[in-house]
mmCIF file of C-alpha atoms in Angstrom:
data_model
loop_
_atom_site.group_PDB
_atom_site.id
_atom_site.type_symbol
_atom_site.label_atom_id
_atom_site.label_comp_id
_atom_site.label_asym_id
_atom_site.label_seq_id
_atom_site.Cartn_x
_atom_site.Cartn_y
_atom_site.Cartn_z
ATOM 1 C CA MET A 1 -25.519 -34.792 -2.888
ATOM 2 C CA GLY A 2 -25.073 -33.081 -6.510
ATOM 3 C CA ILE A 3 -26.732 -29.734 -5.844
ATOM 4 C CA LEU A 4 -24.361 -29.293 -2.305
ATOM 5 C CA ALA A 5 -21.367 -30.340 -4.159
ATOM 6 C CA ARG A 6 -22.336 -27.779 -7.240
ATOM 7 C CA PHE A 7 -22.663 -24.877 -5.077
ATOM 8 C CA LYS A 8 -19.974 -25.560 -2.769
ATOM 9 C CA ASP A 9 -18.045 -25.322 -6.819
ATOM 10 C CA ILE A 10 -19.401 -22.449 -7.831
ATOM 11 C CA MET A 11 -18.819 -20.317 -4.429
ATOM 12 C CA ALA A 12 -15.224 -22.145 -4.410
ATOM 13 C CA SER A 13 -14.905 -20.554 -8.473
ATOM 14 C CA ASN A 14 -15.944 -17.506 -7.617
ATOM 15 C CA ILE A 15 -13.627 -16.891 -4.774
ATOM 16 C CA HIS A 16 -10.418 -18.015 -6.980
ATOM 17 C CA ALA A 17 -11.589 -16.286 -10.038
ATOM 18 C CA LEU A 18 -11.615 -12.800 -7.631
ATOM 19 C CA LEU A 19 -8.308 -13.873 -6.612
ATOM 20 C CA ASP A 20 -6.713 -14.653 -9.751
ATOM 21 C CA LYS A 21 -7.782 -11.032 -10.908
ATOM 22 C CA ALA A 22 -7.588 -8.934 -7.649
ATOM 23 C CA GLU A 23 -5.685 -5.857 -9.145
ATOM 24 C CA ASP A 24 -7.888 -3.475 -7.733
ATOM 25 C CA PRO A 25 -8.571 -4.683 -3.936
ATOM 26 C CA GLU A 26 -11.178 -1.936 -3.664
ATOM 27 C CA LYS A 27 -13.596 -3.055 -6.683
ATOM 28 C CA MET A 28 -12.856 -6.867 -6.038
ATOM 29 C CA VAL A 29 -14.441 -6.544 -2.619
ATOM 30 C CA ASP A 30 -17.201 -5.196 -3.867
ATOM 31 C CA GLN A 31 -17.185 -7.430 -6.586
ATOM 32 C CA TYR A 32 -16.463 -10.466 -4.421
ATOM 33 C CA LEU A 33 -19.830 -9.440 -2.467
ATOM 34 C CA ARG A 34 -22.140 -9.398 -5.366
ATOM 35 C CA ASN A 35 -21.289 -12.705 -6.254
ATOM 36 C CA LEU A 36 -21.911 -13.845 -2.458
ATOM 37 C CA ASN A 37 -25.318 -12.326 -3.120
ATOM 38 C CA SER A 38 -26.171 -13.612 -6.128
ATOM 39 C CA ASP A 39 -24.659 -17.071 -5.193
ATOM 40 C CA LEU A 40 -27.136 -16.568 -1.892
ATOM 41 C CA GLY A 41 -30.097 -16.054 -3.983
ATOM 42 C CA LYS A 42 -29.779 -19.615 -6.137
ATOM 43 C CA VAL A 43 -29.079 -20.912 -2.426
ATOM 44 C CA LYS A 44 -31.642 -20.081 -0.894
ATOM 45 C CA ALA A 45 -34.172 -20.766 -4.066
ATOM 46 C CA GLU A 46 -32.325 -24.591 -3.810
ATOM 47 C CA THR A 47 -32.746 -24.683 0.104
ATOM 48 C CA ALA A 48 -36.552 -23.670 0.257
ATOM 49 C CA SER A 49 -37.248 -26.278 -2.560
ATOM 50 C CA ILE A 50 -35.205 -29.136 -0.585
ATOM 51 C CA MET A 51 -36.947 -28.298 2.564
ATOM 52 C CA ALA A 52 -39.984 -28.411 1.400
ATOM 53 C CA GLU A 53 -39.204 -32.240 -0.429
ATOM 54 C CA GLU A 54 -38.362 -32.896 3.501
ATOM 55 C CA GLN A 55 -41.721 -32.028 3.884
ATOM 56 C CA ARG A 56 -43.301 -33.859 1.708
ATOM 57 C CA ALA A 57 -41.417 -36.822 2.493
ATOM 58 C CA LYS A 58 -42.833 -36.472 6.104
ATOM 59 C CA ARG A 59 -46.182 -35.915 5.281
ATOM 60 C CA ALA A 60 -45.933 -39.217 3.175
ATOM 61 C CA LEU A 61 -44.011 -40.998 6.059
ATOM 62 C CA GLU A 62 -46.981 -39.892 8.492
ATOM 63 C CA GLU A 63 -49.726 -41.013 6.163
ATOM 64 C CA CYS A 64 -48.150 -44.226 5.374
ATOM 65 C CA GLN A 65 -47.607 -44.386 9.400
ATOM 66 C CA SER A 66 -51.238 -43.796 9.940
ATOM 67 C CA GLU A 67 -52.574 -46.221 7.101
ATOM 68 C CA VAL A 68 -50.541 -49.053 9.456
ATOM 69 C CA GLU A 69 -52.419 -48.074 12.373
ATOM 70 C CA LYS A 70 -55.204 -48.304 10.496
ATOM 71 C CA MET A 71 -55.070 -51.262 9.092
ATOM 72 C CA GLU A 72 -53.892 -52.829 12.780
ATOM 73 C CA GLY A 73 -57.270 -51.152 14.038
ATOM 74 C CA TYR A 74 -59.549 -52.892 11.653
ATOM 75 C CA ALA A 75 -57.671 -56.389 12.255
ATOM 76 C CA ILE A 76 -58.827 -56.232 15.945
ATOM 77 C CA LYS A 77 -62.120 -55.208 15.254
ATOM 78 C CA ALA A 78 -62.279 -58.176 12.586
ATOM 79 C CA LEU A 79 -61.194 -60.227 15.488
ATOM 80 C CA THR A 80 -63.383 -59.063 17.820
ATOM 81 C CA ALA A 81 -66.777 -59.678 16.024
ATOM 82 C CA GLY A 82 -65.274 -63.173 15.032
ATOM 83 C CA ASN A 83 -64.299 -62.701 11.588
ATOM 84 C CA GLU A 84 -60.537 -63.644 11.525
ATOM 85 C CA ALA A 85 -60.423 -64.071 7.728
ATOM 86 C CA ASP A 86 -61.122 -60.449 7.654
ATOM 87 C CA ALA A 87 -58.631 -59.918 10.109
ATOM 88 C CA ARG A 88 -56.508 -61.546 8.162
ATOM 89 C CA LYS A 89 -56.635 -59.381 5.318
ATOM 90 C CA PHE A 90 -56.353 -56.162 7.409
ATOM 91 C CA LEU A 91 -52.964 -57.873 8.434
ATOM 92 C CA GLU A 92 -51.854 -58.420 4.993
ATOM 93 C CA ARG A 93 -52.799 -54.806 4.303
ATOM 94 C CA LYS A 94 -51.005 -53.739 6.979
ATOM 95 C CA ALA A 95 -47.532 -55.589 5.833
ATOM 96 C CA VAL A 96 -47.999 -53.732 2.746
ATOM 97 C CA TYR A 97 -47.961 -50.631 4.276
ATOM 98 C CA ALA A 98 -45.528 -51.420 6.809
ATOM 99 C CA GLN A 99 -42.730 -51.864 3.590
ATOM 100 C CA LYS A 100 -43.765 -48.881 2.265
ATOM 101 C CA GLU A 101 -43.207 -47.256 5.784
ATOM 102 C CA ALA A 102 -39.542 -48.659 5.654
ATOM 103 C CA ASP A 103 -38.793 -47.220 2.302
ATOM 104 C CA LEU A 104 -40.475 -43.566 3.053
ATOM 105 C CA GLN A 105 -38.402 -43.311 6.483
ATOM 106 C CA THR A 106 -35.748 -43.930 4.251
ATOM 107 C CA ALA A 107 -36.148 -41.465 1.753
ATOM 108 C CA TYR A 108 -37.628 -38.920 4.768
ATOM 109 C CA GLU A 109 -33.883 -39.422 6.064
ATOM 110 C CA LEU A 110 -32.449 -38.814 2.892
ATOM 111 C CA ALA A 111 -34.470 -35.594 2.572
ATOM 112 C CA ALA A 112 -34.318 -34.163 5.805
ATOM 113 C CA ASN A 113 -30.402 -34.479 5.842
ATOM 114 C CA ASN A 114 -30.256 -33.397 2.814
ATOM 115 C CA ALA A 115 -32.385 -29.969 3.794
ATOM 116 C CA LYS A 116 -30.034 -29.901 7.227
ATOM 117 C CA GLN A 117 -27.018 -29.228 5.252
ATOM 118 C CA MET A 118 -28.599 -26.955 2.593
ATOM 119 C CA ARG A 119 -29.575 -24.984 5.644
ATOM 120 C CA GLN A 120 -26.318 -24.683 6.918
ATOM 121 C CA MET A 121 -24.407 -23.725 3.911
ATOM 122 C CA HIS A 122 -27.722 -20.812 3.623
ATOM 123 C CA ASP A 123 -26.722 -19.768 7.043
ATOM 124 C CA LYS A 124 -22.840 -19.958 6.798
ATOM 125 C CA LEU A 125 -23.403 -17.719 3.703
ATOM 126 C CA VAL A 126 -25.536 -15.676 5.452
ATOM 127 C CA ALA A 127 -22.667 -15.163 8.274
ATOM 128 C CA ASP A 128 -19.670 -14.579 5.453
ATOM 129 C CA ILE A 129 -21.368 -12.035 3.565
ATOM 130 C CA ASN A 130 -22.771 -10.065 6.782
ATOM 131 C CA GLU A 131 -18.955 -10.138 8.159
ATOM 132 C CA LEU A 132 -17.468 -8.728 4.970
ATOM 133 C CA GLU A 133 -20.456 -6.427 4.899
ATOM 134 C CA SER A 134 -18.719 -5.114 8.167
ATOM 135 C CA ARG A 135 -15.243 -5.101 7.000
ATOM 136 C CA ARG A 136 -15.607 -3.938 3.691
ATOM 137 C CA ALA A 137 -14.864 -0.412 4.855
ATOM 138 C CA MET A 138 -11.682 -1.455 6.698
ATOM 139 C CA ILE A 139 -10.487 -3.348 3.670
ATOM 140 C CA LYS A 140 -10.980 -0.082 1.651
ATOM 141 C CA GLY A 141 -9.512 2.295 4.379
ATOM 142 C CA LYS A 142 -6.451 0.438 4.411
ATOM 143 C CA ALA A 143 -6.383 -0.057 0.181
ATOM 144 C CA ALA A 144 -6.453 3.866 1.099
ATOM 145 C CA ILE A 145 -3.555 3.966 3.260
ATOM 146 C CA ALA A 146 -1.618 1.632 0.858
ATOM 147 C CA LYS A 147 -2.382 3.970 -1.800
ATOM 148 C CA THR A 148 -0.728 6.777 0.267
ATOM 149 C CA GLN A 149 2.385 5.122 0.714
ATOM 150 C CA GLN A 150 2.972 3.856 -2.534
ATOM 151 C CA ARG A 151 2.923 7.575 -3.645
ATOM 152 C CA MET A 152 5.082 8.697 -0.546
ATOM 153 C CA ASN A 153 7.430 5.607 -1.977
ATOM 154 C CA LYS A 154 7.130 7.071 -5.293
ATOM 155 C CA ILE A 155 8.258 11.068 -3.726
ATOM 156 C CA GLY A 156 10.677 9.012 -1.161
ATOM 157 C CA SER A 157 12.289 7.942 -4.845
ATOM 158 C CA SER A 158 12.542 11.125 -6.395
ATOM 159 C CA ILE A 159 13.758 12.609 -3.408
ATOM 160 C CA SER A 160 16.798 9.912 -3.457
ATOM 161 C CA GLY A 161 17.474 11.103 -7.241
ATOM 162 C CA ALA A 162 17.436 14.785 -6.342
ATOM 163 C CA ASN A 163 20.135 13.928 -3.582
ATOM 164 C CA GLN A 164 22.073 11.917 -6.152
ATOM 165 C CA SER A 165 22.110 14.675 -8.148
ATOM 166 C CA ILE A 166 23.222 17.246 -5.600
ATOM 167 C CA SER A 167 25.818 14.347 -4.734
ATOM 168 C CA ALA A 168 27.161 14.495 -8.883
ATOM 169 C CA PHE A 169 26.900 18.450 -8.298
ATOM 170 C CA SER A 170 29.216 18.827 -5.629
ATOM 171 C CA ARG A 171 31.652 16.358 -7.355
ATOM 172 C CA MET A 172 31.646 18.574 -10.505
ATOM 173 C CA GLU A 173 32.106 21.389 -8.147
ATOM 174 C CA GLU A 174 35.062 19.248 -6.841
ATOM 175 C CA LYS A 175 36.525 18.410 -9.796
ATOM 176 C CA VAL A 176 36.533 22.217 -11.157
ATOM 177 C CA ASN A 177 38.436 23.323 -7.959
ATOM 178 C CA ARG A 178 40.870 20.883 -8.529
ATOM 179 C CA GLN A 179 41.394 21.508 -11.716
ATOM 180 C CA LEU A 180 41.846 25.685 -10.873
ATOM 181 C CA ASP A 181 44.063 24.683 -8.640
ATOM 182 C CA GLU A 182 46.300 22.592 -11.235
ATOM 183 C CA ALA A 183 46.080 25.631 -13.497
ATOM 184 C CA LYS A 184 47.056 27.809 -10.667
ATOM 185 C CA ALA A 185 50.421 25.796 -9.921
ATOM 186 C CA MET A 186 50.982 25.319 -14.038
ATOM 187 C CA ALA A 187 51.124 29.026 -14.552
ATOM 188 C CA GLU A 188 53.917 29.904 -11.415
ATOM 189 C CA LEU A 189 55.889 26.670 -12.857
ATOM 190 C CA ASN A 190 55.618 28.460 -16.283
ATOM 191 C CA SER A 191 56.483 32.061 -14.983
ATOM 192 C CA SER A 192 60.173 33.479 -15.408
ATOM 193 C CA PRO A 193 62.610 32.108 -12.595
ATOM 194 C CA VAL A 194 63.467 34.784 -9.717
ATOM 195 C CA ASP A 195 66.849 36.425 -10.414
ATOM 196 C CA GLU A 196 67.713 37.003 -6.913
ATOM 197 C CA MET A 197 70.484 39.496 -7.558
ATOM 198 C CA LYS A 198 68.415 41.416 -9.461
ATOM 199 C CA ASP A 199 66.083 41.939 -6.305
ATOM 200 C CA LEU A 200 69.171 42.395 -4.316
ATOM 201 C CA THR A 201 70.404 45.270 -6.638
ATOM 202 C CA ALA A 202 67.293 46.853 -6.603
ATOM 203 C CA LYS A 203 66.741 47.209 -2.828
ATOM 204 C CA TYR A 204 70.086 48.762 -2.616
ATOM 205 C CA GLU A 205 69.452 51.451 -5.627
ATOM 206 C CA SER A 206 66.573 52.441 -3.808
ATOM 207 C CA HIS A 207 68.813 53.321 -0.745
ATOM 208 C CA ILE A 208 70.842 55.297 -2.967
ATOM 209 C CA ASN A 209 68.324 57.135 -4.183
ATOM 210 C CA VAL A 210 66.706 57.958 -1.400
ATOM 211 C CA ASP A 211 70.177 59.229 0.286
ATOM 212 C CA ASN A 212 70.557 61.619 -3.273
ATOM 213 C CA GLU A 213 67.024 62.790 -2.311
ATOM 214 C CA LEU A 214 67.720 63.451 0.938
ATOM 215 C CA GLU A 215 70.984 65.375 0.195
ATOM 216 C CA GLN A 216 68.640 67.519 -2.676
ATOM 217 C CA LEU A 217 66.235 68.232 0.210
ATOM 218 C CA LYS A 218 68.853 69.345 2.786
ATOM 219 C CA ALA A 219 70.608 71.746 0.005
ATOM 220 C CA LYS A 220 67.402 73.118 -1.085
ATOM 221 C CA ILE A 221 66.740 73.882 2.523
ATOM 222 C CA ASN A 222 69.921 75.405 3.097
ATOM 223 C CA GLY A 223 69.337 76.985 -0.007
ATOM 224 C CA ASP A 224 66.302 79.208 0.775
ATOM 225 C CA SER A 225 68.038 79.924 4.085
ATOM 226 C CA LYS A 226 70.716 81.942 2.432
ATOM 227 C CA ILE A 227 67.649 83.848 0.592
ATOM 228 C CA ASP A 228 66.054 84.538 3.451
ATOM 229 C CA ASP A 229 68.717 86.127 4.825
ATOM 230 C CA GLU A 230 69.597 88.025 2.254
ATOM 231 C CA LEU A 231 66.006 89.537 2.242
ATOM 232 C CA ALA A 232 66.622 90.233 5.673
ATOM 233 C CA ALA A 233 69.380 91.780 5.185
ATOM 234 C CA LEU A 234 68.223 94.539 2.639
ATOM 235 C CA LYS A 235 65.438 95.268 4.248
ATOM 236 C CA GLU A 236 67.259 96.325 6.889
ATOM 237 C CA LYS A 237 69.227 98.629 5.049
ATOM 238 C CA MET A 238 66.522 100.053 3.305
ATOM 239 C CA LYS A 239 65.348 101.280 6.617
ATOM 240 C CA ASN A 240 68.543 102.672 8.028
ATOM 241 C CA ASN A 241 68.545 104.766 4.471
ATOM 242 C CA GLU A 242 65.366 106.001 5.471
#
């Protein structure tokens, strides 16, 4: 039926449109449910209309069936009364109603099938909406966790950049230390060559100077001793004169 296909297309297009532009899952979930509830309103109204059509077809069929039975009853009464001509007329009218009954039966079966399909679509849509309503909180919770993870990933990238900076800093420090060591080595190479003989003579000259100084100290000590002796003798002499 055209209406069934149309509503299937409507719902399918809504789903595909939402999936195509699903930039923010939380907002899209809410929008999806709004669209489904809007579709549900349309499906509900159309379902009620088709179910009403089924009831009209059913009433028409039942009225026709009643007429068929009624014409047959009149034919029996006419024959009982000995009026075969009247009975024939009632049977002819019964045949007309019988043909109409067949057409009405076909119409009713089609209407009943349409109503069944619309009812199934309506019930399925209601079930889907109820399920999505119950899952909405879970979806939003997962979306929040995903956003948190994304922020953590960005922080992790920043930390990785910092580690690279620290590593680069360490390389620069190592390079500076190497340059300093090279500069010291170059300074040693540029200094005057070592004069071993000069160092050797300086060693012994220092010993000579020490010996001279030692002799001078001995002479001084001896001189001081003589002076002390002379002073002692002078004191003794003065004492004797008294």
